[in-house]
Each structure stands twice: as C-alpha cells, then as structure tokens.
JSON list of C-alpha atoms in Angstrom, two decimals:
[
{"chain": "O", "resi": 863, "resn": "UNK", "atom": "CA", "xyz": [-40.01, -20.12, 0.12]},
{"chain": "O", "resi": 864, "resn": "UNK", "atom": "CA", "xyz": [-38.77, -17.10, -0.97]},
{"chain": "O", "resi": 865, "resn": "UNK", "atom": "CA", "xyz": [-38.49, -15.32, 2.59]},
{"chain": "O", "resi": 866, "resn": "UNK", "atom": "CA", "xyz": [-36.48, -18.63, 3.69]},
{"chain": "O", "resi": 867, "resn": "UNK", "atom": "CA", "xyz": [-33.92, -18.13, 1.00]},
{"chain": "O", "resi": 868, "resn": "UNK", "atom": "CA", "xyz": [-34.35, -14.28, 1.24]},
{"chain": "O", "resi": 869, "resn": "UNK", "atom": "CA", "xyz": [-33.19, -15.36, 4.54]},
{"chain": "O", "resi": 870, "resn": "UNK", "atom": "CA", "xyz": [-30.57, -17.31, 3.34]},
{"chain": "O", "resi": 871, "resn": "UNK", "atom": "CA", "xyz": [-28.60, -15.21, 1.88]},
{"chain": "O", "resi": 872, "resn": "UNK", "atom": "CA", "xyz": [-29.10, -12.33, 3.83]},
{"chain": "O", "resi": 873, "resn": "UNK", "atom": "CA", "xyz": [-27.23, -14.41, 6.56]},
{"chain": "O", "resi": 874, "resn": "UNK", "atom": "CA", "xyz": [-24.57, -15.83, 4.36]},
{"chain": "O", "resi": 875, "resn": "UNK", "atom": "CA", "xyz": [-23.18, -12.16, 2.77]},
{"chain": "O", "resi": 876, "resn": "UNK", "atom": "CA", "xyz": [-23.20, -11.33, 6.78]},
{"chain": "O", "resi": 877, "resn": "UNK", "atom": "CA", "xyz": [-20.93, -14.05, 7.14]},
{"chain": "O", "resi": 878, "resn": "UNK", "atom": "CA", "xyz": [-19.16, -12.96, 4.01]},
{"chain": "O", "resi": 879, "resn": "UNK", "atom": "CA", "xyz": [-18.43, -9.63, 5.43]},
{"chain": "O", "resi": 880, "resn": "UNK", "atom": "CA", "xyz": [-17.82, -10.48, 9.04]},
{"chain": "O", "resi": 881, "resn": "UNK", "atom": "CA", "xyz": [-15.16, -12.84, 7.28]},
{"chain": "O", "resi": 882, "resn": "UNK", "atom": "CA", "xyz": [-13.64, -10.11, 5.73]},
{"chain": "O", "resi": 883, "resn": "UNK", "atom": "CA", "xyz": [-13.07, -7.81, 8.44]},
{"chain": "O", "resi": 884, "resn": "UNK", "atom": "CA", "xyz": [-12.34, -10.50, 10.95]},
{"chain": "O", "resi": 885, "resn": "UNK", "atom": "CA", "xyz": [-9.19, -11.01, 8.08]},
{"chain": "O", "resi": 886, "resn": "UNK", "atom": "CA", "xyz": [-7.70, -7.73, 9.14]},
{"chain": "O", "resi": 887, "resn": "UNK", "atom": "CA", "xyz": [-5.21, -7.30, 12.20]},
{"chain": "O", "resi": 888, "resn": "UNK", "atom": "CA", "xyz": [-7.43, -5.64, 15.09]},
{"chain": "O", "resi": 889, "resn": "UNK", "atom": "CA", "xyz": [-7.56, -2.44, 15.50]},
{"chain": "O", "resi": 890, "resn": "UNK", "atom": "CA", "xyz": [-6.79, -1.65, 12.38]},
{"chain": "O", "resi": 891, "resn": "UNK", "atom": "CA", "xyz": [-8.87, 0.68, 9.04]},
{"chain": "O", "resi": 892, "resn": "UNK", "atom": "CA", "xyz": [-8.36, 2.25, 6.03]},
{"chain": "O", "resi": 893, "resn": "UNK", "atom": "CA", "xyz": [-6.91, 6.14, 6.14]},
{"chain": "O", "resi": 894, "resn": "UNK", "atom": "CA", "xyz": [-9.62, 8.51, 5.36]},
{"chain": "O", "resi": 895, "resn": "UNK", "atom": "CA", "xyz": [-7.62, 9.92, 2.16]},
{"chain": "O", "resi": 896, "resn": "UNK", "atom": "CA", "xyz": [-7.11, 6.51, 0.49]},
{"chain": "O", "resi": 897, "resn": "UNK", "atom": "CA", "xyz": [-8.58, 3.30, 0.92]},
{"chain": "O", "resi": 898, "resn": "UNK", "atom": "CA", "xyz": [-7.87, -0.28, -0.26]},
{"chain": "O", "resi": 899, "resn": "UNK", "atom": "CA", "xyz": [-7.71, -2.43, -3.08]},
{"chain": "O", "resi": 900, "resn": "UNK", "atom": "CA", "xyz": [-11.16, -3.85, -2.92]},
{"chain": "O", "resi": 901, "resn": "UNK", "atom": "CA", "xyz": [-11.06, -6.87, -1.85]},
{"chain": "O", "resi": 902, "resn": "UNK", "atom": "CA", "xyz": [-8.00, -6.78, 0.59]},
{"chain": "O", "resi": 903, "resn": "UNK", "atom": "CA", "xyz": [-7.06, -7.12, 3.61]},
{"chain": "O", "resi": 904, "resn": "UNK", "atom": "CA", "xyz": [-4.63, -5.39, 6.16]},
{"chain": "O", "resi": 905, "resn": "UNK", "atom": "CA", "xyz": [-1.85, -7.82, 7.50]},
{"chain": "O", "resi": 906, "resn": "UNK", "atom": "CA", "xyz": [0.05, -4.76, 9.40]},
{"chain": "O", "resi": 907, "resn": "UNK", "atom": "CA", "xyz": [-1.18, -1.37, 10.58]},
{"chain": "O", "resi": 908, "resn": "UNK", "atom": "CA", "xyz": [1.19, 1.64, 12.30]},
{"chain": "O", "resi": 909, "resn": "UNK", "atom": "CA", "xyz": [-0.15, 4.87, 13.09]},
{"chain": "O", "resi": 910, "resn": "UNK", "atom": "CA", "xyz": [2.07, 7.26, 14.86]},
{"chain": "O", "resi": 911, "resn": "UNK", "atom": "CA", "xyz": [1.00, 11.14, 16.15]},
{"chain": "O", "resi": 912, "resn": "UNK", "atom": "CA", "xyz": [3.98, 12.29, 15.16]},
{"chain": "O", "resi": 913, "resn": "UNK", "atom": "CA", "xyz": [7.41, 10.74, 13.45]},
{"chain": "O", "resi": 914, "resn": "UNK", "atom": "CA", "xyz": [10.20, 11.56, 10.67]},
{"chain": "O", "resi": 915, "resn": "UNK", "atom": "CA", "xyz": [9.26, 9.33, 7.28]},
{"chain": "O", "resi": 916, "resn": "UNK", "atom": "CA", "xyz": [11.67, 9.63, 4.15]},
{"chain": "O", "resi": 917, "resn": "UNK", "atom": "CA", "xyz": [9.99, 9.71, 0.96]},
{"chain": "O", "resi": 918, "resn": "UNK", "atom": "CA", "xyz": [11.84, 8.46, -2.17]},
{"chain": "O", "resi": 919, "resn": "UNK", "atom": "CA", "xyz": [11.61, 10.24, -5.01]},
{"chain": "O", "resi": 920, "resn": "UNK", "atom": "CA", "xyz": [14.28, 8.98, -7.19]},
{"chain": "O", "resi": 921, "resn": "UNK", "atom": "CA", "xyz": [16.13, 5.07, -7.80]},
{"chain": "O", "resi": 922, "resn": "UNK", "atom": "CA", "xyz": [18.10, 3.54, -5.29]},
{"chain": "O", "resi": 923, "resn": "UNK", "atom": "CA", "xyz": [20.97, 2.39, -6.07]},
{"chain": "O", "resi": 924, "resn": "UNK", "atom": "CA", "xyz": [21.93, 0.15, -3.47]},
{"chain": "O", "resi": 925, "resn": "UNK", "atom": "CA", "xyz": [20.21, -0.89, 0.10]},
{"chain": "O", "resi": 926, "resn": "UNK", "atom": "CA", "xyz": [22.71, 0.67, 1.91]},
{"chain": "O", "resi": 927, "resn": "UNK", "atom": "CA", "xyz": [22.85, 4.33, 0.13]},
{"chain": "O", "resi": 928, "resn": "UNK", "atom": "CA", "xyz": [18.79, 4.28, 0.01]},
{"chain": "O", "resi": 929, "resn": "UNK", "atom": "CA", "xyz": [17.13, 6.70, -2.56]},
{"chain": "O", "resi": 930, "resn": "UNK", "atom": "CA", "xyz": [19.16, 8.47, -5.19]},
{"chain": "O", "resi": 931, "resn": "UNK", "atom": "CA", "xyz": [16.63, 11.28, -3.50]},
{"chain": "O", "resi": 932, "resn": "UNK", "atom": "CA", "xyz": [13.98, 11.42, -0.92]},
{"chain": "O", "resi": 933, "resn": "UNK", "atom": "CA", "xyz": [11.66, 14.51, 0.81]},
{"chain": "O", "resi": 934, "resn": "UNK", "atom": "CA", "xyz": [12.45, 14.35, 4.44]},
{"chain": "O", "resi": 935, "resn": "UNK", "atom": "CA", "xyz": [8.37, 14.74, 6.45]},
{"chain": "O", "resi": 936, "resn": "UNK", "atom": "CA", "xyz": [7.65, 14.82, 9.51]},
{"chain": "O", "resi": 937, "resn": "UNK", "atom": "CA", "xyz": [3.92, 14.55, 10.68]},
{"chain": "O", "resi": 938, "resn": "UNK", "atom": "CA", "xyz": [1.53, 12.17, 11.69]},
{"chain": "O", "resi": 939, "resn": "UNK", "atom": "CA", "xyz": [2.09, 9.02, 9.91]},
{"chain": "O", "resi": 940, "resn": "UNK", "atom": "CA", "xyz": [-0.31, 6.06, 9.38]},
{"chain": "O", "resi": 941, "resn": "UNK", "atom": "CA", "xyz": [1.77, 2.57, 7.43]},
{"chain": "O", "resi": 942, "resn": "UNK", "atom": "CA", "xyz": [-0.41, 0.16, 6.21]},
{"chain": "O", "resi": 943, "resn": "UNK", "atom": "CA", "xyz": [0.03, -2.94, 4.37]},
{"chain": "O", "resi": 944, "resn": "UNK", "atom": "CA", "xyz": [-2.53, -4.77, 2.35]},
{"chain": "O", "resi": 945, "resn": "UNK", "atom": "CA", "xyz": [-2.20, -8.22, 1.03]},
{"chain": "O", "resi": 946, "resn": "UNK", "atom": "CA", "xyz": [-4.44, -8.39, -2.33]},
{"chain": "O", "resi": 947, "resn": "UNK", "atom": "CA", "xyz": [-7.40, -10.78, -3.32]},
{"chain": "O", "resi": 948, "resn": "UNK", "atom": "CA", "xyz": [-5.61, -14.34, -5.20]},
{"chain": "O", "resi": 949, "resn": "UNK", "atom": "CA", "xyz": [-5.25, -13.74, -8.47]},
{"chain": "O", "resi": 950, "resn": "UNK", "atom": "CA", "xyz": [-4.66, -10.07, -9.01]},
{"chain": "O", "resi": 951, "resn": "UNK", "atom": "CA", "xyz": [-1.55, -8.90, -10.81]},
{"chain": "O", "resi": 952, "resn": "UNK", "atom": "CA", "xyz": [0.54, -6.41, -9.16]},
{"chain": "O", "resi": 953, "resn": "UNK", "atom": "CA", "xyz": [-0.16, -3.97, -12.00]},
{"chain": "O", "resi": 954, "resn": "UNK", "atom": "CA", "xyz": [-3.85, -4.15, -11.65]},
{"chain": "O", "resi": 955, "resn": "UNK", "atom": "CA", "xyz": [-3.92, -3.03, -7.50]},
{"chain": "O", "resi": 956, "resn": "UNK", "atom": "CA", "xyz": [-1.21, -0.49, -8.91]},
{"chain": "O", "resi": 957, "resn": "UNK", "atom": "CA", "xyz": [-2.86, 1.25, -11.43]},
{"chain": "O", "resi": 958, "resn": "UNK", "atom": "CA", "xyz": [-5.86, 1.69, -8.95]},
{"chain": "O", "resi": 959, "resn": "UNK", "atom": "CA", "xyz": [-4.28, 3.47, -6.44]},
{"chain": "O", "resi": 960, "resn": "UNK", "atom": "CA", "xyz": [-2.38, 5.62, -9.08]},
{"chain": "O", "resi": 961, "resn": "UNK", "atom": "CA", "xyz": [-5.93, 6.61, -10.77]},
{"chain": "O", "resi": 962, "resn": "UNK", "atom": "CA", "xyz": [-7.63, 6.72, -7.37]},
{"chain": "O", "resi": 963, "resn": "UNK", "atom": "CA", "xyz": [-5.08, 9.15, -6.09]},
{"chain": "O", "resi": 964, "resn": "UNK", "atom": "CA", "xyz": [-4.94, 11.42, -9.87]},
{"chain": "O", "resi": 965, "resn": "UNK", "atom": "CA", "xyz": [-8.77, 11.51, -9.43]},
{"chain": "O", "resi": 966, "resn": "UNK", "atom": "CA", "xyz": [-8.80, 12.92, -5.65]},
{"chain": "O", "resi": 967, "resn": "UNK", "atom": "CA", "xyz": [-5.96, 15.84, -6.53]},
{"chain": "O", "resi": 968, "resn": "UNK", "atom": "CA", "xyz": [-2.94, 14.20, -5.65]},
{"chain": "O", "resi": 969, "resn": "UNK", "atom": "CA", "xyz": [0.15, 15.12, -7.62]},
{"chain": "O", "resi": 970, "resn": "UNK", "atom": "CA", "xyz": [2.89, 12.57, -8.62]},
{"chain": "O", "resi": 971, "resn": "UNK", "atom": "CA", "xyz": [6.41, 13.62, -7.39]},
{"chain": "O", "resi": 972, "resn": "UNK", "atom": "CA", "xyz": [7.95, 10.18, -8.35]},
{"chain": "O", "resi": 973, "resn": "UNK", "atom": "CA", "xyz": [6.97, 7.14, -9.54]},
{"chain": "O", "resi": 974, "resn": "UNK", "atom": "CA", "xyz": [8.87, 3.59, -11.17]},
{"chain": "O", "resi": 975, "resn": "UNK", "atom": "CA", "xyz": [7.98, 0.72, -11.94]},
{"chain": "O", "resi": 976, "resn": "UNK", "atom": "CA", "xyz": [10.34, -2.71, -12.08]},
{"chain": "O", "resi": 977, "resn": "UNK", "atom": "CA", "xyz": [14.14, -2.13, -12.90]},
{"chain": "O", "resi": 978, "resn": "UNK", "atom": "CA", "xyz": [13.56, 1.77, -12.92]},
{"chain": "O", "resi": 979, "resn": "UNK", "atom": "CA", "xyz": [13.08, 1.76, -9.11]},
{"chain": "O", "resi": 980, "resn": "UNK", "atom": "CA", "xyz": [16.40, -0.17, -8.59]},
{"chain": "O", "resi": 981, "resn": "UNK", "atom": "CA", "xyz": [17.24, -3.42, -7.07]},
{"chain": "O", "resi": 982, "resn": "UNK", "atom": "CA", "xyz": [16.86, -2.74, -3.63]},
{"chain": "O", "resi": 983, "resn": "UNK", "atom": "CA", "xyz": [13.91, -0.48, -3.69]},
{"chain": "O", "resi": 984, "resn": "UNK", "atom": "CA", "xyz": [12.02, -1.97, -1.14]},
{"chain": "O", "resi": 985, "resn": "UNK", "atom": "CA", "xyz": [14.67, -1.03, 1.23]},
{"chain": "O", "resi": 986, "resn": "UNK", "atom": "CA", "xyz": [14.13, 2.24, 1.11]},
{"chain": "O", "resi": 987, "resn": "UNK", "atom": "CA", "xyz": [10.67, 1.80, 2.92]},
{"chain": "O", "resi": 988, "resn": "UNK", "atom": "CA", "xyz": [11.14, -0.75, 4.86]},
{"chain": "O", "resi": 989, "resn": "UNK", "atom": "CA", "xyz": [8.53, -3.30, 4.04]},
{"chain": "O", "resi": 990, "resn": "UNK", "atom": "CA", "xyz": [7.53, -6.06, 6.11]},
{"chain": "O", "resi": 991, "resn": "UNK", "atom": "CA", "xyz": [10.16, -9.10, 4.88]},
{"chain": "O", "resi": 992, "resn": "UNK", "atom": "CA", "xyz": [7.66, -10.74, 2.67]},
{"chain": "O", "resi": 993, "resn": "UNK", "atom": "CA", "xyz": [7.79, -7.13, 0.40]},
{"chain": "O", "resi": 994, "resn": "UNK", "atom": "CA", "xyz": [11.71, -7.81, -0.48]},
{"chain": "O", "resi": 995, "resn": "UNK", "atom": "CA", "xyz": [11.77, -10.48, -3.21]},
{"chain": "O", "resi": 996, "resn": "UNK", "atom": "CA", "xyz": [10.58, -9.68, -6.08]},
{"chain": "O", "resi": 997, "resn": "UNK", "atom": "CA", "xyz": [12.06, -6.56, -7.90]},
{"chain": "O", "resi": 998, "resn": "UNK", "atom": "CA", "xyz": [10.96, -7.58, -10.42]},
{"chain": "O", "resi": 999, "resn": "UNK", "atom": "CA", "xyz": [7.32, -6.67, -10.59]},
{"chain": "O", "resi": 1000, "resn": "UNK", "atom": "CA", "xyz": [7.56, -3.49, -8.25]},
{"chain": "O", "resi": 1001, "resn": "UNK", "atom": "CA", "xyz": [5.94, -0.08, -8.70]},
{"chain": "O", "resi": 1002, "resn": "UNK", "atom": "CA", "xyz": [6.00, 2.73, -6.65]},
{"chain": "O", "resi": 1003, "resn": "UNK", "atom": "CA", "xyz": [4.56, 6.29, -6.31]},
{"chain": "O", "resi": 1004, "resn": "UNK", "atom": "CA", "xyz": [5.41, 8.88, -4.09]},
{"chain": "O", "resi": 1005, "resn": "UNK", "atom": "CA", "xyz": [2.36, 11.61, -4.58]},
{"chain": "O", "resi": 1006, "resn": "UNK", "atom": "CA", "xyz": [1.55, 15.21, -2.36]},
{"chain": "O", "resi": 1007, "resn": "UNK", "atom": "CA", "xyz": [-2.12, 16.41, -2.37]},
{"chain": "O", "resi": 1008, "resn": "UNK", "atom": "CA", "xyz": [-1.98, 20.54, -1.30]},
{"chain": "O", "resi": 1009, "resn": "UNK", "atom": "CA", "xyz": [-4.11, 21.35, 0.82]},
{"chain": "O", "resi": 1010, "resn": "UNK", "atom": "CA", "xyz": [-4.88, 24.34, 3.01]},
{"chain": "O", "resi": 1011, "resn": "UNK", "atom": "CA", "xyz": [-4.80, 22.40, 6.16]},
{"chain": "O", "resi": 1012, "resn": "UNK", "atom": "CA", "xyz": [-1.58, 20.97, 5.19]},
{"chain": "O", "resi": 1013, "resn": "UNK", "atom": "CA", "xyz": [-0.19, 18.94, 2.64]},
{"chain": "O", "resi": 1014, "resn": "UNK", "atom": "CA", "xyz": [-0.81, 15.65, 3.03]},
{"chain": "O", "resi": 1015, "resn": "UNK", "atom": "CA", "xyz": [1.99, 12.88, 1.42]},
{"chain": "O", "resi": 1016, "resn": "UNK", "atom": "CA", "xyz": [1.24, 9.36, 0.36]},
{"chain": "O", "resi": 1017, "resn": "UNK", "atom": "CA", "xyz": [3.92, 6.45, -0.78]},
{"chain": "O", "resi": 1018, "resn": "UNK", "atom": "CA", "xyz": [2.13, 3.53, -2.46]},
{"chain": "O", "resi": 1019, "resn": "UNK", "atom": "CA", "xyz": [4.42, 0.26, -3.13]},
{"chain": "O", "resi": 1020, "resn": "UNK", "atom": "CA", "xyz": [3.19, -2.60, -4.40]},
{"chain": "O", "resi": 1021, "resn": "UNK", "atom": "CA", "xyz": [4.64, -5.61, -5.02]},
{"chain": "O", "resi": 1022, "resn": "UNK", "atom": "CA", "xyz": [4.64, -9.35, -6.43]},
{"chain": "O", "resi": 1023, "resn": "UNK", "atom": "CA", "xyz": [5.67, -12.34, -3.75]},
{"chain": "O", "resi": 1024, "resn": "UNK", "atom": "CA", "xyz": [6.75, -14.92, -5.97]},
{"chain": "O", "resi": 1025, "resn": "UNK", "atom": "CA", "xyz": [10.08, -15.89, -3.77]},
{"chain": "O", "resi": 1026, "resn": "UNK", "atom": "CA", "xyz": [7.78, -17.49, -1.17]},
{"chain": "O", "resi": 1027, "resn": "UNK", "atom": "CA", "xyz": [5.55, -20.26, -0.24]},
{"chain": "O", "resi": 1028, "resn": "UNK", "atom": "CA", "xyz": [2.48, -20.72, 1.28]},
{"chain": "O", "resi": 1029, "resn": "UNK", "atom": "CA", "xyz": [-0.39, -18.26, 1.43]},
{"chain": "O", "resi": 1030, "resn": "UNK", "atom": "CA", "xyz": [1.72, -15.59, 0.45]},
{"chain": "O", "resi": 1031, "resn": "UNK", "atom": "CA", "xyz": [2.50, -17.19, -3.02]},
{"chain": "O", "resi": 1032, "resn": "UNK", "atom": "CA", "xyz": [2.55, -15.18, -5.84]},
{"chain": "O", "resi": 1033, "resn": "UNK", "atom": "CA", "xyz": [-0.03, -12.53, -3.82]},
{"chain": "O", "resi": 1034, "resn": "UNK", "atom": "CA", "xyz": [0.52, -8.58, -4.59]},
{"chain": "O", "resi": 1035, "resn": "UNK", "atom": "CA", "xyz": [1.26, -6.89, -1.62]},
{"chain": "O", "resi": 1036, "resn": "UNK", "atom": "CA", "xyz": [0.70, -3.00, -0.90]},
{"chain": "O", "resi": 1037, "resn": "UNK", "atom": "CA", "xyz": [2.77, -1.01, 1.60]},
{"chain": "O", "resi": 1038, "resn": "UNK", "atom": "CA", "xyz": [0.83, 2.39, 1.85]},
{"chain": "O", "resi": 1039, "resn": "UNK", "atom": "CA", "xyz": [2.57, 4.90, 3.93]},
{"chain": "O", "resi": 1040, "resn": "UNK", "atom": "CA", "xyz": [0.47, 8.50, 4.70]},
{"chain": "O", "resi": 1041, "resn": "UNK", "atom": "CA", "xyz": [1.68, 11.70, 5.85]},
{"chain": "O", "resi": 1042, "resn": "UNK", "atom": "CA", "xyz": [-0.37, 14.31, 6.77]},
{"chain": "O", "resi": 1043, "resn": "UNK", "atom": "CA", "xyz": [1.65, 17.71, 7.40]},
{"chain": "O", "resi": 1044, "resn": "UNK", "atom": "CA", "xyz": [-0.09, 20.86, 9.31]},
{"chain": "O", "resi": 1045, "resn": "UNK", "atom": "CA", "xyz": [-0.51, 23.80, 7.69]}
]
C-alpha cells in the first residue's frame, strides 16, 4: 500500500512540475544572476546579443519626457516578465527581489515605490500593456553589481493589475530587464 501511494504522489508532483514549466512561453528561463519569484511564471521573454537599454534612475514626470534621469547601457540584454502566484501582494514579490539582489552584491542606484516613481513610470520601460494601470502599487529598482568581467545592470518593476479582468485580475506582475556590460 504504501509503494502504490509512494507511487502516487511521486507521479502527481511530476505533473505538478511539468505544469509549471509547460506555464512558461517556450523557449524561455530564468537569467543566471536573478531568478523568479517562486512560484511564477514567464508570460514574455527577450534576449538580445547586443542592444541600447535606458535605465531610470530618477521620477518621470510625464510619458512623453521619460525619466527625470536614466544610465544609457548598451550590452547584451535579456527582458523578462513574470506574472506572480494568485494572491501575492506586489510588495511581497518586491521586497524579494530587492533582498535577493542586496544579498548577491548588487548596489541600488535608484529605487521608488508608488507616487515617488511618477504617474507614468511604466512608460519608461516599456512594459507589456497589462504593466500600465496601476500606479498605484508600483515599485521599482534600478541596481549595478561590479564585477571584473563587467558590470552587470538589473531593472526590477513590479506591479499590481487591478484595471483588468480576467486571469490577470489583481495579479503582480514583474518586468525584469538584465544588462550585462564587458569589462
């Protein structure tokens, strides 16, 4: 009896995980330098060898005039964005990454959260649609990790969807963008 339910489960946390990968767009994984919000899964993924990305480091005002400031990189860059488990609060999947990326070295060069990013702040990275309503219940942090190889650069936005319907209701979205720079 107990090799039959042994079994059992055995088979049903393979389905579990099968499950969740087969949730994520093909093709797609977590960058080696910073991984996901347990639990969630990747809706978009963009990796290009080499491209110009604009990192905000200060409000915007407007989505027209973009950052008040922003570190022009340009480098390899990987965009991924993560739609978080129901139920999580857009703070919690926030102040992950932000201790994940403190504990691996990374330093902060700007972060906000809510009204202190601005309005518009989601226009400054260019989120998939679904990352644009709620300014509300935004954070951001733009972060560098030095290393000898090259510095690598990481902007982590995460977000609340409560303007939409569907399964996207009230789910926290993550737009991670990395950078890594050659020595």
């Amino acid at each position: 009896m107990k090799a039959k339910y042994a079994a059992l489960l055995t088979l049903a946390s393979a389905i579990l995980c099968f499950n969740a990968a087969a949730a994520d767009v093909a093709g797609s994984k977590d960058h080696p330098v910073v991984s996901r919000y347990a639990g969630s899964e990747i809706l978009k993924y963009e990796v290009k060898d080499f491209d110009s990305f604009s990192l905000p480091t200060g409000q915007v005002r407007d989505r027209r005039s973009g950052a008040s400031s922003s570190q022009a990189l340009e480098a390899r860059i990987t965009r991924i964005q993560y739609r978080a488990p129901e139920g999580r609060s857009a703070l919690e999947v926030f102040r992950n990454y932000e201790q994940s990326l403190k504990g691996g070295g990374f330093t902060s060069l700007y972060q906000c959260e809510n009204q202190a990013c601005g309005n518009d702040f989601s226009y400054a990275l260019n989120p998939p649609s679904v990352m644009h309503f709620s300014g509300k219940d935004q954070k951001y942090l733009g972060a560098r990790l030095s290393r000898p190889t090259g510095d690598v650069y990481v902007s982590v936005y995460t977000t609340a969807a409560y303007g939409v319907g569907g399964a996207n209701k009230n789910r926290v979205f993550t737009l991670l963008g990395v950078v890594g720079v050659k020595a």
